[in-house]
Amino acid sequence: DALPDEPLSRANVSRAVVAGCRRKLLTDRRASLGALRDGFTLGGKLDLGLQLAQHRNADLALLLQGKAAISAQEMLDCFEWGEPPAECAAAVGYLRAAIAEGEVHLDVRRRRLLLRFCTGLNALPVNGLSRKVSFNFLHKPGVPLPE
């Protein structure tokens, strides 16, 4: 491991980042981590390992993180397509077609980026979005759009 006084270089930058994260999480935030752990375990009276051990890792990851790989149909289901405002109907139609064509225009990575852009989420919740993404046209006559 890199020494604290060792100058940062290309060779040790990854070790320095890991060491900094470790220090931040394990020392600077030890009290917060302990309080969080106590809250989830009822002050140490509950061993979550026993309850969680009966589930597969993949199931736990899905429950906690959501779906990282989003299919084209799942992405389409995230939107409230309805009847968009006339001013943006062409753009909405293009987006819908691009999503529906799947890998041709939007691969899994780009669908995740679109989800993040529209919702702020990095993954799709197991049961889908509680509120679908809708389209609004915000341009007001006489007010120029940003460039």
mmCIF file of C-alpha atoms in Angstrom:
data_model
loop_
_atom_site.group_PDB
_atom_site.id
_atom_site.type_symbol
_atom_site.label_atom_id
_atom_site.label_comp_id
_atom_site.label_asym_id
_atom_site.label_seq_id
_atom_site.Cartn_x
_atom_site.Cartn_y
_atom_site.Cartn_z
ATOM 1 C CA ASP A 1 0.000 0.000 0.000
ATOM 2 C CA ALA A 2 1.016 3.572 -0.652
ATOM 3 C CA LEU A 3 2.496 5.465 2.288
ATOM 4 C CA PRO A 4 0.642 8.664 3.302
ATOM 5 C CA ASP A 5 3.674 10.819 2.444
ATOM 6 C CA GLU A 6 4.433 9.042 -0.851
ATOM 7 C CA PRO A 7 3.964 11.450 -3.795
ATOM 8 C CA LEU A 8 0.951 10.715 -5.996
ATOM 9 C CA SER A 9 1.901 9.107 -9.282
ATOM 10 C CA ARG A 10 0.287 7.195 -12.109
ATOM 11 C CA ALA A 11 1.437 3.936 -10.497
ATOM 12 C CA ASN A 12 -0.164 4.541 -7.101
ATOM 13 C CA VAL A 13 -3.239 6.674 -7.882
ATOM 14 C CA SER A 14 -5.704 3.752 -7.706
ATOM 15 C CA ARG A 15 -4.295 2.664 -4.327
ATOM 16 C CA ALA A 16 -4.526 6.248 -3.090
ATOM 17 C CA VAL A 17 -8.188 6.518 -4.102
ATOM 18 C CA VAL A 18 -9.050 3.224 -2.395
ATOM 19 C CA ALA A 19 -7.112 4.236 0.723
ATOM 20 C CA GLY A 20 -8.912 7.598 0.808
ATOM 21 C CA CYS A 21 -12.328 5.963 0.446
ATOM 22 C CA ARG A 22 -11.479 3.387 3.086
ATOM 23 C CA ARG A 23 -10.336 6.097 5.494
ATOM 24 C CA LYS A 24 -13.443 8.191 4.834
ATOM 25 C CA LEU A 25 -15.853 5.292 5.344
ATOM 26 C CA LEU A 26 -14.102 3.396 8.129
ATOM 27 C CA THR A 27 -12.656 6.181 10.246
ATOM 28 C CA ASP A 28 -14.294 9.537 9.497
ATOM 29 C CA ARG A 29 -17.784 8.035 9.357
ATOM 30 C CA ARG A 30 -17.378 5.188 11.849
ATOM 31 C CA ALA A 31 -19.975 6.672 14.229
ATOM 32 C CA SER A 32 -22.522 7.126 11.413
ATOM 33 C CA LEU A 33 -21.902 3.615 10.125
ATOM 34 C CA GLY A 34 -22.323 2.227 13.659
ATOM 35 C CA ALA A 35 -25.596 4.114 14.169
ATOM 36 C CA LEU A 36 -26.890 2.884 10.825
ATOM 37 C CA ARG A 37 -25.901 -0.690 11.639
ATOM 38 C CA ASP A 38 -27.538 -0.460 15.088
ATOM 39 C CA GLY A 39 -30.717 0.929 13.548
ATOM 40 C CA PHE A 40 -30.986 -1.963 11.123
ATOM 41 C CA THR A 41 -30.209 -4.590 13.737
ATOM 42 C CA LEU A 42 -32.303 -3.145 16.572
ATOM 43 C CA GLY A 43 -29.226 -2.342 18.617
ATOM 44 C CA GLY A 44 -27.524 -5.671 17.858
ATOM 45 C CA LYS A 45 -30.528 -7.797 18.895
ATOM 46 C CA LEU A 46 -31.271 -8.884 15.323
ATOM 47 C CA ASP A 47 -28.807 -10.815 13.184
ATOM 48 C CA LEU A 48 -29.656 -9.899 9.597
ATOM 49 C CA GLY A 49 -27.220 -12.523 8.377
ATOM 50 C CA LEU A 50 -29.676 -15.238 9.399
ATOM 51 C CA GLN A 51 -32.553 -13.642 7.504
ATOM 52 C CA LEU A 52 -30.534 -12.713 4.442
ATOM 53 C CA ALA A 53 -28.631 -16.007 4.193
ATOM 54 C CA GLN A 54 -31.707 -17.787 2.860
ATOM 55 C CA HIS A 55 -31.736 -15.612 -0.273
ATOM 56 C CA ARG A 56 -29.474 -15.850 -3.298
ATOM 57 C CA ASN A 57 -27.005 -12.998 -3.830
ATOM 58 C CA ALA A 58 -28.572 -12.212 -7.211
ATOM 59 C CA ASP A 59 -32.011 -11.839 -5.588
ATOM 60 C CA LEU A 60 -30.664 -9.553 -2.869
ATOM 61 C CA ALA A 61 -28.815 -7.422 -5.423
ATOM 62 C CA LEU A 62 -31.991 -7.110 -7.496
ATOM 63 C CA LEU A 63 -34.006 -6.127 -4.446
ATOM 64 C CA LEU A 64 -31.477 -3.561 -3.215
ATOM 65 C CA GLN A 65 -30.157 -2.198 -6.498
ATOM 66 C CA GLY A 66 -32.932 -2.754 -9.031
ATOM 67 C CA LYS A 67 -32.559 -3.967 -12.608
ATOM 68 C CA ALA A 68 -29.281 -2.808 -14.101
ATOM 69 C CA ALA A 69 -30.065 -4.302 -17.530
ATOM 70 C CA ILE A 70 -33.262 -2.747 -18.893
ATOM 71 C CA SER A 71 -34.976 -4.264 -21.933
ATOM 72 C CA ALA A 72 -36.490 -2.098 -24.662
ATOM 73 C CA GLN A 73 -40.004 -3.029 -23.480
ATOM 74 C CA GLU A 74 -39.179 -2.163 -19.854
ATOM 75 C CA MET A 75 -37.831 1.188 -21.057
ATOM 76 C CA LEU A 76 -40.997 1.843 -23.077
ATOM 77 C CA ASP A 77 -43.057 1.040 -19.977
ATOM 78 C CA CYS A 78 -41.253 3.816 -18.068
ATOM 79 C CA PHE A 79 -42.967 6.521 -20.138
ATOM 80 C CA GLU A 80 -46.478 7.924 -20.186
ATOM 81 C CA TRP A 81 -46.811 8.047 -23.958
ATOM 82 C CA GLY A 82 -50.421 9.286 -24.238
ATOM 83 C CA GLU A 83 -50.925 12.295 -26.472
ATOM 84 C CA PRO A 84 -47.879 14.579 -26.196
ATOM 85 C CA PRO A 85 -48.198 18.335 -26.728
ATOM 86 C CA ALA A 86 -48.287 19.110 -30.447
ATOM 87 C CA GLU A 87 -45.074 21.151 -30.195
ATOM 88 C CA CYS A 88 -43.036 18.130 -29.130
ATOM 89 C CA ALA A 89 -45.007 15.270 -30.744
ATOM 90 C CA ALA A 90 -42.335 14.647 -33.391
ATOM 91 C CA ALA A 91 -39.539 14.405 -30.798
ATOM 92 C CA VAL A 92 -41.624 12.095 -28.593
ATOM 93 C CA GLY A 93 -42.399 9.896 -31.608
ATOM 94 C CA TYR A 94 -38.710 9.721 -32.498
ATOM 95 C CA LEU A 95 -37.785 8.763 -28.921
ATOM 96 C CA ARG A 96 -40.437 6.051 -28.816
ATOM 97 C CA ALA A 97 -39.252 4.589 -32.127
ATOM 98 C CA ALA A 98 -35.611 4.688 -31.025
ATOM 99 C CA ILE A 99 -36.421 2.827 -27.792
ATOM 100 C CA ALA A 100 -38.667 0.298 -29.567
ATOM 101 C CA GLU A 101 -35.934 -0.584 -32.072
ATOM 102 C CA GLY A 102 -33.831 -1.819 -29.171
ATOM 103 C CA GLU A 103 -30.139 -2.368 -29.745
ATOM 104 C CA VAL A 104 -30.155 -0.531 -33.091
ATOM 105 C CA HIS A 105 -30.331 2.906 -31.404
ATOM 106 C CA LEU A 106 -30.251 2.347 -27.655
ATOM 107 C CA ASP A 107 -28.173 -0.457 -26.204
ATOM 108 C CA VAL A 108 -28.428 -1.457 -22.532
ATOM 109 C CA ARG A 109 -25.899 1.188 -21.451
ATOM 110 C CA ARG A 110 -27.736 3.972 -23.261
ATOM 111 C CA ARG A 111 -31.102 2.861 -21.872
ATOM 112 C CA ARG A 112 -29.611 3.113 -18.366
ATOM 113 C CA LEU A 113 -28.301 6.598 -19.180
ATOM 114 C CA LEU A 114 -31.746 7.606 -20.449
ATOM 115 C CA LEU A 115 -33.342 6.260 -17.262
ATOM 116 C CA ARG A 116 -30.829 8.223 -15.176
ATOM 117 C CA PHE A 117 -31.454 11.385 -17.208
ATOM 118 C CA CYS A 118 -35.246 11.124 -16.869
ATOM 119 C CA THR A 119 -35.523 9.890 -13.285
ATOM 120 C CA GLY A 120 -32.172 10.223 -11.522
ATOM 121 C CA LEU A 121 -32.172 6.447 -10.936
ATOM 122 C CA ASN A 122 -29.212 4.245 -11.859
ATOM 123 C CA ALA A 123 -31.371 1.136 -12.163
ATOM 124 C CA LEU A 124 -35.018 0.292 -12.689
ATOM 125 C CA PRO A 125 -36.861 -0.700 -9.494
ATOM 126 C CA VAL A 126 -38.054 -4.320 -9.438
ATOM 127 C CA ASN A 127 -41.715 -3.309 -9.851
ATOM 128 C CA GLY A 128 -41.012 -0.556 -12.371
ATOM 129 C CA LEU A 129 -41.423 3.158 -11.801
ATOM 130 C CA SER A 130 -44.092 4.261 -9.356
ATOM 131 C CA ARG A 131 -44.680 7.345 -11.519
ATOM 132 C CA LYS A 132 -44.065 7.210 -15.257
ATOM 133 C CA VAL A 133 -42.031 9.815 -17.105
ATOM 134 C CA SER A 134 -44.262 12.322 -18.902
ATOM 135 C CA PHE A 135 -43.545 14.938 -21.542
ATOM 136 C CA ASN A 136 -44.011 18.671 -21.110
ATOM 137 C CA PHE A 137 -43.298 21.413 -23.601
ATOM 138 C CA LEU A 138 -41.754 24.288 -21.650
ATOM 139 C CA HIS A 139 -41.018 26.815 -24.398
ATOM 140 C CA LYS A 140 -42.938 30.052 -23.939
ATOM 141 C CA PRO A 141 -43.427 32.412 -26.924
ATOM 142 C CA GLY A 142 -40.970 35.286 -26.778
ATOM 143 C CA VAL A 143 -38.608 33.495 -24.394
ATOM 144 C CA PRO A 144 -35.586 32.059 -26.229
ATOM 145 C CA LEU A 145 -34.529 28.489 -25.454
ATOM 146 C CA PRO A 146 -31.008 28.014 -24.080
ATOM 147 C CA GLU A 147 -28.384 27.163 -26.658
#
